[in-house]
Short mmCIF file of C-alpha atoms in Angstrom, two decimals:
data_model
loop_
_atom_site.label_atom_id
_atom_site.label_comp_id
_atom_site.label_asym_id
_atom_site.label_seq_id
_atom_site.Cartn_x
_atom_site.Cartn_y
_atom_site.Cartn_z
CA MET A 22 -2.93 12.86 25.17
CA GLY A 23 -2.77 12.45 28.89
CA LEU A 24 -2.69 15.24 31.43
CA ARG A 25 1.06 14.90 31.83
CA ASP A 26 1.68 15.15 28.08
CA PHE A 27 -0.65 18.12 28.00
CA MET A 28 1.21 19.88 30.81
CA ASP A 29 4.50 19.11 29.09
CA ALA A 30 3.18 20.55 25.87
CA ILE A 31 2.10 23.76 27.64
CA THR A 32 5.31 24.18 29.58
CA GLY A 33 7.38 23.26 26.53
CA ARG A 34 9.10 20.38 28.27
CA SER A 35 10.06 17.35 26.28
CA ARG A 36 10.76 13.89 27.52
CA LEU A 37 12.04 10.78 25.87
CA PRO A 38 9.23 8.25 25.54
CA LYS A 39 9.28 5.51 28.13
CA ALA A 40 10.05 2.02 26.96
CA LYS A 41 6.95 0.03 26.11
CA SER A 42 7.66 -3.62 26.72
CA GLU A 43 4.11 -4.91 27.19
CA LYS A 44 3.64 -5.72 23.48
CA LEU A 45 6.96 -7.52 23.31
CA PHE A 46 5.30 -10.88 23.96
CA ALA A 47 3.10 -10.63 20.86
CA ILE A 48 5.89 -12.28 18.88
CA SER A 49 5.46 -15.58 20.81
CA THR A 50 2.07 -16.40 19.30
CA ALA A 51 2.86 -14.67 16.01
CA SER A 52 5.89 -16.92 15.50
CA ILE A 53 3.56 -19.89 15.01
CA THR A 54 1.69 -18.13 12.19
CA LEU A 55 4.96 -16.91 10.72
CA GLU A 56 6.16 -20.48 10.49
CA SER A 57 2.94 -22.13 9.27
CA ASN A 58 1.65 -19.43 6.88
CA MET A 59 4.73 -17.55 5.74
CA GLY A 60 7.33 -20.33 5.86
CA LEU A 61 9.53 -18.44 8.31
CA LYS A 62 11.36 -20.59 10.82
CA PRO A 63 12.58 -19.07 14.08
CA SER A 64 16.36 -19.14 13.71
CA GLY A 65 16.99 -19.52 17.42
CA ALA A 66 18.69 -16.16 17.63
CA ALA A 67 17.53 -12.86 19.06
CA GLY A 68 19.05 -9.75 20.51
CA ILE A 69 18.40 -6.52 22.33
CA CYS A 70 20.21 -3.32 21.50
CA PHE A 71 20.65 -0.32 23.80
CA LYS A 72 22.79 2.72 24.20
CA PRO A 73 24.67 3.17 27.46
CA ILE A 74 25.38 6.74 28.49
CA GLY A 75 28.98 7.54 29.30
CA ALA A 76 31.87 5.17 29.77
CA THR A 77 31.27 4.30 33.43
CA ALA A 78 27.56 3.73 32.93
CA TYR A 79 28.45 1.54 30.01
CA GLU A 80 30.78 -0.62 32.06
CA SER A 81 28.40 -0.96 34.98
CA ALA A 82 25.45 -1.76 32.71
CA ARG A 83 27.52 -4.32 30.92
CA GLN A 84 28.68 -5.94 34.13
CA GLU A 85 25.26 -5.99 35.70
CA ILE A 86 23.64 -7.53 32.65
CA GLU A 87 26.42 -10.05 32.30
CA GLU A 88 25.98 -11.23 35.87
CA LEU A 89 22.25 -11.34 35.53
CA LEU A 90 22.37 -13.32 32.34
CA GLU A 91 24.92 -15.77 33.65
CA TYR A 92 22.55 -16.53 36.46
CA SER A 93 19.34 -16.71 34.42
CA SER A 94 20.77 -18.50 31.42
CA LYS A 95 21.60 -21.55 33.53
CA GLU A 96 17.91 -22.17 33.96
CA THR A 97 16.92 -21.88 30.31
CA GLU A 98 20.28 -23.05 28.90
CA THR A 99 20.39 -20.04 26.66
CA GLU A 100 23.71 -19.08 25.15
CA PHE A 101 24.42 -15.36 25.28
CA ARG A 102 27.11 -12.87 24.48
CA LEU A 103 27.54 -9.13 24.85
CA GLU A 104 28.91 -7.08 22.00
CA LYS A 105 29.59 -3.43 21.30
CA ASP A 106 29.02 -2.18 17.75
CA GLU A 107 30.45 0.61 15.61
CA PHE A 108 27.80 3.05 16.86
CA ASN A 109 28.75 2.33 20.51
CA PHE A 110 25.49 0.50 21.08
CA LEU A 111 25.61 -2.54 23.32
CA TRP A 112 24.01 -5.76 22.14
CA ALA A 113 22.92 -8.72 24.22
CA ILE A 114 22.64 -11.61 21.80
CA PHE A 115 20.90 -14.87 22.64
CA LYS A 116 20.92 -18.31 21.09
CA ASP A 117 18.31 -20.87 22.07
CA PRO A 118 16.28 -23.33 19.99
CA ASP A 119 13.31 -22.65 22.29
CA PHE A 120 11.63 -19.46 21.07
CA GLU A 121 9.89 -18.82 24.41
CA ASP A 122 13.26 -18.77 26.19
CA LEU A 123 14.51 -16.12 23.77
CA VAL A 124 11.51 -13.91 24.47
CA ALA A 125 11.92 -14.47 28.22
CA ASN A 126 15.60 -13.45 28.14
CA ILE A 127 14.93 -10.34 26.05
CA HIS A 128 12.20 -9.36 28.46
CA LEU A 129 14.51 -9.94 31.42
CA VAL A 130 17.18 -7.62 30.02
CA SER A 131 14.70 -4.90 29.08
CA GLN A 132 13.08 -5.13 32.52
CA THR A 133 16.46 -4.84 34.27
CA LEU A 134 17.43 -1.83 32.19
CA GLU A 135 14.11 -0.16 32.93
CA ASP A 136 14.44 -0.83 36.66
CA ARG A 137 17.88 0.76 36.68
CA GLY A 138 16.53 3.85 34.95
CA PHE A 139 17.97 3.00 31.55
CA GLY A 140 14.54 2.40 29.99
CA GLU A 141 14.90 5.36 27.65
CA GLN A 142 18.15 4.00 26.32
CA ILE A 143 16.73 0.77 24.92
CA LEU A 144 16.71 0.94 21.12
CA CYS A 145 15.06 -2.26 20.02
CA ALA A 146 14.78 -6.02 20.32
CA ILE A 147 15.28 -8.18 17.25
CA TYR A 148 14.15 -11.69 16.46
CA ARG A 149 15.63 -13.49 13.53
CA PHE A 150 13.67 -15.87 11.32
CA ASP A 151 14.89 -17.73 8.25
CA SER A 152 12.77 -18.01 5.14
CA GLU A 153 12.63 -21.23 3.20
CA PRO A 154 14.37 -21.15 -0.18
CA GLU A 155 11.88 -19.62 -2.59
CA ALA A 156 10.05 -21.92 -4.95
CA GLY A 157 11.79 -22.10 -8.31
CA THR A 158 15.23 -21.40 -6.90
CA THR A 159 15.95 -24.87 -5.58
CA GLY A 160 19.42 -26.31 -5.63
CA HIS A 161 21.04 -23.30 -4.02
CA GLU A 162 21.14 -24.51 -0.47
CA GLY A 163 24.19 -23.62 1.51
CA ARG A 164 25.25 -20.80 -0.80
CA PRO A 165 28.30 -19.04 0.56
CA GLY A 166 27.53 -15.77 2.29
CA GLU A 167 24.17 -16.92 3.51
CA LYS A 168 23.97 -18.02 7.05
CA THR A 169 21.55 -20.92 6.82
CA GLY A 170 19.60 -22.83 4.21
CA GLY A 171 19.07 -21.05 0.91
CA GLY A 172 16.58 -18.56 2.26
CA LYS A 173 16.84 -15.05 3.58
CA ALA A 174 17.29 -13.73 7.06
CA VAL A 175 14.04 -12.08 8.10
CA TYR A 176 14.27 -9.85 11.16
CA TRP A 177 11.38 -8.62 13.24
CA ILE A 178 12.42 -5.45 15.01
CA TYR A 179 10.56 -4.43 18.17
CA SER A 180 10.70 -0.74 18.85
CA PHE A 181 10.39 -0.06 22.57
CA LYS A 182 9.61 3.59 21.81
CA GLN A 183 6.56 2.76 19.69
CA GLY A 184 5.60 -0.57 21.21
CA THR A 185 5.36 -1.99 17.70
CA TYR A 186 7.11 -4.52 15.48
CA TYR A 187 8.26 -4.07 11.90
CA PRO A 188 9.94 -6.46 9.46
CA PHE A 189 13.44 -5.92 8.10
CA ILE A 190 14.88 -8.09 5.33
CA PRO A 191 18.37 -6.96 4.34
CA LEU A 192 19.74 -7.84 0.91
CA SER A 193 23.28 -7.35 -0.29
CA GLY A 194 24.52 -3.82 -0.87
CA ARG A 195 22.33 -2.10 1.75
CA GLN A 196 19.20 -2.98 -0.14
CA ARG A 197 16.14 -4.35 1.53
CA ASP A 198 13.44 -6.68 0.27
CA SER A 199 10.57 -4.21 0.60
CA PRO A 200 7.99 -6.29 -1.30
CA PHE A 201 8.50 -9.16 1.11
CA GLU A 202 8.40 -6.78 4.07
CA PHE A 203 5.07 -5.36 2.90
CA ARG A 204 3.70 -8.84 2.38
CA LEU A 205 4.65 -9.69 5.95
CA ARG A 206 2.91 -6.58 7.19
CA THR A 207 -0.39 -7.36 5.45
CA ALA A 208 -0.19 -10.97 6.59
CA MET A 209 0.68 -10.28 10.21
CA GLU A 210 -0.99 -7.05 11.26
CA MET A 211 -3.99 -8.88 12.66
CA GLU A 212 -1.81 -10.97 14.95
CA MET A 213 0.78 -8.59 16.27
CA PRO A 214 1.22 -4.83 16.66
CA VAL A 215 2.89 -3.94 13.35
CA GLU A 216 4.17 -0.38 12.91
CA LYS A 217 1.71 1.32 10.55
CA ASN A 218 3.96 4.15 9.48
CA VAL A 219 6.46 2.67 7.04
CA GLU A 220 8.59 5.80 7.39
CA LYS A 221 9.59 4.40 10.76
CA TRP A 222 10.76 1.08 9.40
CA TYR A 223 14.41 2.00 9.96
CA PRO A 224 16.88 -0.67 8.93
CA LEU A 225 19.75 -1.86 11.08
CA TRP A 226 22.63 -2.77 8.84
CA GLY A 227 25.03 -5.44 9.99
CA ILE A 228 22.93 -7.05 12.70
CA PRO A 229 25.49 -9.23 14.53
CA PHE A 230 23.48 -12.49 14.45
CA MET B 24 -6.76 -23.58 -6.90
CA LYS B 25 -9.00 -20.87 -8.28
CA ARG B 26 -7.52 -20.05 -11.64
CA LYS B 27 -10.64 -20.00 -13.76
CA TRP B 28 -11.84 -16.69 -15.08
CA GLU B 29 -15.07 -16.50 -13.19
CA ARG B 30 -17.68 -13.96 -14.06
CA ASP B 31 -17.32 -11.20 -11.56
CA PHE B 32 -20.91 -10.88 -10.42
CA GLY B 33 -19.86 -8.38 -7.80
CA LEU B 34 -18.56 -6.07 -10.49
CA GLN B 35 -21.42 -6.60 -12.90
CA GLY B 36 -23.98 -6.10 -10.14
CA ARG B 37 -22.32 -2.91 -9.05
CA MET B 38 -22.08 -1.60 -12.61
CA LEU B 39 -25.79 -2.21 -13.13
CA PHE B 40 -26.71 -0.71 -9.78
CA THR B 41 -24.61 2.38 -10.36
CA MET B 42 -26.07 2.85 -13.82
CA PHE B 43 -29.56 2.40 -12.38
CA LEU B 44 -29.04 4.99 -9.67
CA LEU B 45 -27.31 7.35 -12.06
CA GLY B 46 -30.21 6.89 -14.48
CA ILE B 47 -32.70 7.93 -11.81
CA VAL B 48 -30.62 10.91 -10.81
CA TYR B 49 -30.13 11.84 -14.44
CA LEU B 50 -33.78 11.54 -15.42
CA SER B 51 -35.09 13.47 -12.45
CA PHE B 52 -32.52 16.10 -13.27
CA LEU B 53 -33.79 16.37 -16.85
CA VAL B 54 -37.41 16.47 -15.67
CA PHE B 55 -36.52 19.19 -13.24
CA LEU B 56 -34.71 21.20 -15.91
CA SER B 57 -37.60 21.02 -18.34
CA TYR B 58 -40.02 22.15 -15.64
CA SER B 59 -37.76 25.02 -14.82
CA GLY B 60 -38.02 26.36 -18.33
CA THR B 61 -35.22 24.83 -20.43
CA PRO B 62 -36.70 23.58 -23.74
CA PRO B 63 -36.74 19.74 -23.54
CA MET B 64 -35.79 19.27 -27.20
CA PHE B 65 -32.72 21.35 -26.68
CA MET B 66 -31.76 19.33 -23.63
CA LEU B 67 -32.24 15.97 -25.36
CA LEU B 68 -30.27 17.07 -28.40
CA PHE B 69 -27.51 18.37 -26.23
CA VAL B 70 -27.35 15.16 -24.20
CA GLY B 71 -27.57 12.88 -27.24
CA VAL B 72 -24.84 14.60 -29.19
CA PHE B 73 -22.42 14.82 -26.33
CA MET B 74 -23.03 11.28 -25.14
CA GLY B 75 -22.36 10.06 -28.68
CA ILE B 76 -19.16 12.02 -28.87
CA GLN B 77 -18.13 10.74 -25.48
CA TYR B 78 -18.89 7.13 -26.41
CA PHE B 79 -17.20 7.06 -29.79
CA TYR B 80 -14.31 9.38 -29.21
CA SER B 81 -13.49 9.01 -25.53
CA ASP B 82 -10.54 6.72 -26.24
CA LYS B 83 -9.08 9.15 -28.76
CA MET B 84 -9.69 11.98 -26.34
CA VAL B 85 -7.87 10.10 -23.60
CA LEU B 86 -4.90 9.39 -25.87
CA TRP B 87 -4.83 12.98 -27.04
CA THR B 88 -5.03 14.54 -23.57
CA THR B 89 -2.40 12.20 -22.12
CA GLY B 90 -0.04 12.58 -25.06
CA ALA B 91 0.12 8.84 -25.67
CA HIS B 92 1.24 7.63 -29.08
CA ILE B 93 0.54 4.22 -30.58
CA VAL B 94 3.66 2.10 -31.06
CA SER B 95 4.09 -0.61 -33.67
CA GLU B 96 5.51 -4.07 -33.14
CA SER B 97 8.87 -3.09 -34.64
CA GLU B 98 9.20 -0.10 -32.33
CA GLU B 99 8.50 -1.99 -29.10
CA PRO B 100 8.87 -5.72 -29.82
CA LYS B 101 9.24 -6.77 -26.17
CA LEU B 102 6.16 -4.90 -25.02
CA HIS B 103 4.14 -6.32 -27.92
CA ASP B 104 5.34 -9.83 -27.12
CA MET B 105 4.32 -9.46 -23.51
CA VAL B 106 0.83 -8.19 -24.37
CA THR B 107 0.33 -10.90 -27.02
CA ARG B 108 1.13 -13.57 -24.47
CA LEU B 109 -1.17 -12.11 -21.83
CA CYS B 110 -4.00 -11.74 -24.35
CA ALA B 111 -3.65 -15.40 -25.30
CA ILE B 112 -4.05 -16.37 -21.64
CA ALA B 113 -6.95 -13.99 -21.06
CA ASP B 114 -8.63 -14.88 -24.38
CA LEU B 115 -8.73 -11.31 -25.64
CA PRO B 116 -8.05 -9.77 -29.03
CA LYS B 117 -4.73 -7.95 -28.95
CA PRO B 118 -5.28 -4.26 -28.19
CA GLN B 119 -3.28 -1.40 -29.62
CA ILE B 120 -0.33 -0.40 -27.51
CA ALA B 121 0.58 3.18 -26.70
CA ILE B 122 3.45 4.82 -24.86
CA VAL B 123 3.44 8.08 -22.91
CA GLN B 124 6.76 9.86 -22.56
CA THR B 125 6.92 10.70 -18.87
CA ARG B 126 8.93 9.65 -15.87
CA VAL B 127 5.77 9.20 -13.80
CA PRO B 128 5.15 5.45 -13.65
CA ASN B 129 1.58 4.73 -14.74
CA ALA B 130 -0.60 2.76 -17.13
CA PHE B 131 -4.17 2.88 -18.37
CA ALA B 132 -6.59 1.15 -20.70
CA THR B 133 -9.23 2.85 -22.81
CA GLY B 134 -11.68 2.01 -25.59
CA ARG B 135 -15.34 1.08 -25.55
CA SER B 136 -14.97 -2.61 -26.44
CA PRO B 137 -12.24 -5.27 -26.33
CA SER B 138 -11.74 -5.02 -30.09
CA LYS B 139 -11.19 -1.24 -29.93
CA ALA B 140 -9.08 -1.20 -26.78
CA VAL B 141 -5.83 0.66 -26.30
CA VAL B 142 -3.44 -0.15 -23.48
CA ALA B 143 -0.96 2.59 -22.65
CA VAL B 144 2.11 2.56 -20.43
CA THR B 145 4.50 5.36 -19.53
CA THR B 146 8.23 5.21 -20.13
CA GLY B 147 8.67 5.74 -16.39
CA LEU B 148 6.74 2.55 -15.72
CA MET B 149 8.91 0.52 -18.08
CA ASP B 150 12.10 1.89 -16.52
CA LYS B 151 11.03 1.34 -12.96
CA LEU B 152 9.44 -2.11 -13.02
CA SER B 153 10.97 -5.52 -13.52
CA PRO B 154 9.56 -7.53 -16.46
CA ALA B 155 7.43 -9.62 -14.10
CA GLU B 156 5.99 -6.50 -12.47
CA LEU B 157 5.34 -4.83 -15.82
CA GLU B 158 3.53 -7.97 -16.94
CA ALA B 159 1.33 -7.83 -13.82
CA VAL B 160 0.42 -4.18 -14.51
CA LEU B 161 -0.40 -4.95 -18.17
CA ALA B 162 -2.57 -7.86 -17.01
CA HIS B 163 -4.38 -5.45 -14.69
CA GLU B 164 -5.12 -3.11 -17.60
CA LEU B 165 -6.20 -6.02 -19.83
CA SER B 166 -8.58 -7.06 -17.05
CA HIS B 167 -10.26 -3.68 -17.36
CA VAL B 168 -10.73 -4.46 -21.06
CA LYS B 169 -11.94 -7.96 -20.29
CA ASN B 170 -14.39 -6.75 -17.66
CA ARG B 171 -15.77 -4.20 -20.16
CA ASP B 172 -16.03 -1.70 -17.38
CA MET B 173 -14.64 1.21 -19.39
CA ALA B 174 -17.73 1.87 -21.47
CA VAL B 175 -19.95 1.94 -18.38
CA LEU B 176 -17.65 4.31 -16.59
CA THR B 177 -17.31 6.52 -19.64
CA ILE B 178 -21.05 6.98 -19.93
CA ALA B 179 -21.46 7.36 -16.19
CA SER B 180 -18.80 10.04 -16.02
CA PHE B 181 -20.58 11.99 -18.69
CA ILE B 182 -23.62 12.56 -16.49
CA SER B 183 -21.58 14.12 -13.76
CA THR B 184 -19.76 16.21 -16.35
CA VAL B 185 -23.04 17.60 -17.66
CA ALA B 186 -24.19 18.46 -14.16
CA PHE B 187 -20.86 20.07 -13.45
CA TYR B 188 -21.11 22.34 -16.48
CA ILE B 189 -24.68 23.22 -15.61
CA VAL B 190 -23.50 24.22 -12.15
CA ARG B 191 -20.91 26.44 -13.74
CA TYR B 192 -23.07 27.97 -16.45
CA SER B 193 -26.52 27.76 -14.86
CA LEU B 194 -26.84 31.52 -14.99
CA TYR B 195 -26.64 31.49 -18.81
CA PHE B 196 -28.88 28.43 -18.96
CA GLY B 197 -31.43 30.22 -16.84
CA ASN B 198 -31.48 33.20 -19.20
CA MET B 199 -31.70 31.03 -22.30
CA GLY B 200 -34.60 29.25 -20.64
CA GLY B 201 -37.32 31.05 -22.46
CA ASP B 202 -39.96 33.65 -22.60
CA ARG B 203 -41.14 33.61 -19.01
CA LYS B 204 -39.71 36.23 -16.78
CA ARG B 205 -37.86 34.39 -14.11
CA ASP B 206 -36.77 35.45 -10.71
CA GLY B 207 -33.36 34.91 -9.12
CA GLY B 208 -34.76 32.26 -6.74
CA GLY B 209 -35.58 29.87 -9.58
CA ILE B 210 -32.04 30.02 -10.87
CA LEU B 211 -30.74 29.35 -7.40
CA VAL B 212 -32.87 26.19 -7.16
CA VAL B 213 -31.59 24.95 -10.54
CA TRP B 214 -28.11 25.61 -9.34
CA LEU B 215 -28.57 23.76 -6.06
CA VAL B 216 -30.17 20.73 -7.73
CA SER B 217 -27.35 20.62 -10.25
CA ILE B 218 -24.84 20.62 -7.44
CA ALA B 219 -26.68 17.78 -5.72
CA VAL B 220 -26.77 15.75 -8.96
CA TRP B 221 -23.14 16.39 -9.54
CA VAL B 222 -22.10 15.36 -6.02
CA ILE B 223 -24.22 12.19 -5.98
CA SER B 224 -23.10 10.99 -9.40
CA PHE B 225 -19.53 11.88 -8.55
CA LEU B 226 -19.61 9.73 -5.43
CA LEU B 227 -21.35 6.84 -7.19
CA ILE B 228 -18.76 6.87 -9.95
CA ARG B 229 -15.94 6.94 -7.44
CA ALA B 230 -17.40 3.94 -5.62
CA LEU B 231 -17.76 1.96 -8.85
CA SER B 232 -14.34 3.05 -9.99
CA ARG B 233 -12.68 1.79 -6.82
CA TYR B 234 -14.48 -1.52 -7.08
CA ARG B 235 -13.36 -2.05 -10.66
CA GLU B 236 -9.76 -1.55 -9.57
CA PHE B 237 -10.12 -4.46 -7.16
CA ALA B 238 -11.73 -6.51 -9.93
CA ALA B 239 -8.84 -5.74 -12.29
CA ASP B 240 -6.32 -6.63 -9.58
CA ARG B 241 -8.06 -10.00 -9.28
CA GLY B 242 -7.90 -10.40 -13.04
CA SER B 243 -4.20 -9.64 -13.09
CA ALA B 244 -3.57 -12.19 -10.35
CA ILE B 245 -5.47 -14.84 -12.29
CA ILE B 246 -3.75 -14.10 -15.62
CA THR B 247 -0.22 -14.02 -14.22
CA GLY B 248 -0.79 -16.52 -11.39
CA GLN B 249 1.44 -14.32 -9.23
CA PRO B 250 -0.46 -11.74 -7.14
CA SER B 251 2.78 -10.74 -5.44
CA ASN B 252 4.19 -9.32 -8.70
CA LEU B 253 1.35 -6.84 -8.93
CA ALA B 254 1.74 -6.09 -5.23
CA SER B 255 5.36 -5.07 -5.59
CA ALA B 256 4.56 -3.13 -8.79
CA LEU B 257 1.86 -1.22 -6.91
CA MET B 258 4.28 -0.39 -4.14
CA LYS B 259 6.83 0.92 -6.63
CA ILE B 260 4.24 2.97 -8.54
CA SER B 261 2.68 4.44 -5.42
CA GLY B 262 6.03 5.45 -4.02
CA LEU B 263 5.23 3.51 -0.85
CA MET B 264 8.45 1.59 -1.25
CA GLU B 265 10.47 4.78 -1.33
CA LYS B 266 9.02 5.81 2.02
CA VAL B 267 10.76 2.89 3.69
CA PRO B 268 13.88 4.47 5.13
CA ASN B 269 17.35 3.34 4.22
CA GLU B 270 19.15 5.09 7.05
CA ASP B 271 20.31 3.08 10.01
CA LEU B 272 18.15 3.21 13.12
CA ARG B 273 21.18 3.80 15.34
CA LYS B 274 22.14 6.88 13.32
CA VAL B 275 18.65 8.36 13.45
CA GLU B 276 18.38 7.53 17.12
CA GLY B 277 21.32 9.85 17.66
CA MET B 278 19.27 12.68 16.16
CA ASN B 279 16.16 11.68 18.06
CA ALA B 280 14.28 11.57 14.76
CA PHE B 281 12.73 8.36 15.93
CA PHE B 282 10.61 10.17 18.47
CA ILE B 283 8.77 12.43 16.06
CA ILE B 284 5.04 11.85 16.22
CA PRO B 285 3.79 10.15 13.05
CA ALA B 286 1.88 12.31 10.60
CA VAL B 287 -1.86 11.72 10.35
CA SER B 288 -2.46 9.41 7.43
CA GLY B 289 -5.36 9.27 4.98
CA SER B 290 -8.61 10.60 6.40
CA SER B 291 -11.89 8.85 5.64
CA ILE B 292 -13.31 11.67 3.52
CA MET B 293 -10.34 11.44 1.17
CA ASN B 294 -10.96 7.71 0.83
CA LEU B 295 -14.52 8.48 -0.22
CA LEU B 296 -13.37 10.84 -2.96
CA SER B 297 -10.50 8.95 -4.49
CA THR B 298 -11.03 6.88 -7.64
CA HIS B 299 -8.55 4.22 -6.58
CA PRO B 300 -8.67 2.20 -3.39
CA SER B 301 -5.75 2.71 -1.05
CA VAL B 302 -2.65 0.75 -1.97
CA GLU B 303 -2.74 -0.87 1.46
CA LYS B 304 -6.21 -2.27 0.81
CA ARG B 305 -5.25 -3.52 -2.63
CA LEU B 306 -2.13 -5.16 -1.20
CA ALA B 307 -4.23 -6.88 1.47
CA GLN B 308 -6.55 -8.25 -1.24
CA LEU B 309 -3.60 -9.48 -3.30
CA GLU B 310 -2.10 -11.10 -0.23
CA LYS B 311 -5.36 -12.96 0.31
CA MET B 312 -5.30 -14.18 -3.30
CA GLN B 313 -1.70 -15.28 -2.95
CA LYS B 314 -2.76 -17.46 -0.03
CA GLU B 315 -5.71 -18.91 -1.97
CA MET B 316 -3.45 -19.79 -4.88
CA ASN B 317 -0.85 -21.54 -2.76
#
């Protein structure tokens, strides 16, 4: 507990935690291990999710990010789109076969939001990986309803509030593949900051990529 | 691929070492007691009789205290089939199978030798786990039988039990002690030594007990060839899986629940006292085995 936290505690003030983006880059090196040891291929899609305050702030944030991304995406040739979801959260979604470019774009957006004083509004960044079809269930490739291959979508969610990652593997009917998620935790916690408290592994249903 | 049932020298070494240390503690305790006035014949008789009872009847005592009842093949054909298959793989005689009527998911093995073993599962366990997970848990219990670690633990536990009762009833023991007039200080020393014996043996047993859980996990992984099945069973049994939230992050974010400081988890002193290693540690071991097997 720092002096500021201590003073806040005494005076009864509470603040939203500042966004922690420094650990965001841990996924770059971890993605190699994920692919070689766990059979998880980067899907080439990632996104960042944040909550704009008020309608005008929403519009200006959207515009600013759109302009910024149009400019930066020319360099990396990253496809992007902005989308609003049912909870009124704004998503910036990126598509790029180069994993490093995805991380760079996510970092760019989070940095811009922080600079404009929206740092506390960033919810999370998400990287999607696809698992190979499990052994013993061959012959199901291209099943309808599944986006690619015969495997599962495996999301790594970066919480800016905690500065940690956690895995999220949605199944049909708002179920999640917890055994697989736990296996990923034990396999990856040496290589990246994985959220230790599983009670904070909140799902995000209907991730738009 | 390491599929062979290797002798677990780690486990056997630890069992011997624990027994050795417990033996020293136990003997010095007896010597101390006899010097402090308790008739040695009485002590030896007491120890002999109760150790015998413990050794021969511990399995029945376990079944009785847990409320487990033995089920026949016609009552639980699927469970019997599963155990028969696992025993064939593990090269074990088929144990008796018991069921405990409770919603708490759990399983245990008891009996002093493989031919007298009983493997018990709760109804909660059978409801909660998939067949593959149930098989992994049964293989874990059969590994306890295979490793013959129950008899050692049974005898070891007895020593700490004796010390515990002496701590509780040392005042009566002191009075029974004999003809000499004894002062209060002597009784206090007996009491303190008993406490020390109890604490040391208690910790030694816990350490051995945790190790044999790891050994049985290894055994289960080898028998089933699928460490991940036991891993997911452990998560279901421990309730760890239920701690993973199901509520959308964006909803909770609205309530600021996401900002709450995480509760302090498992202190080191609790780790020292528990008989089972933490689920996290067991999962990490199983994960390692899964990698070795691939």
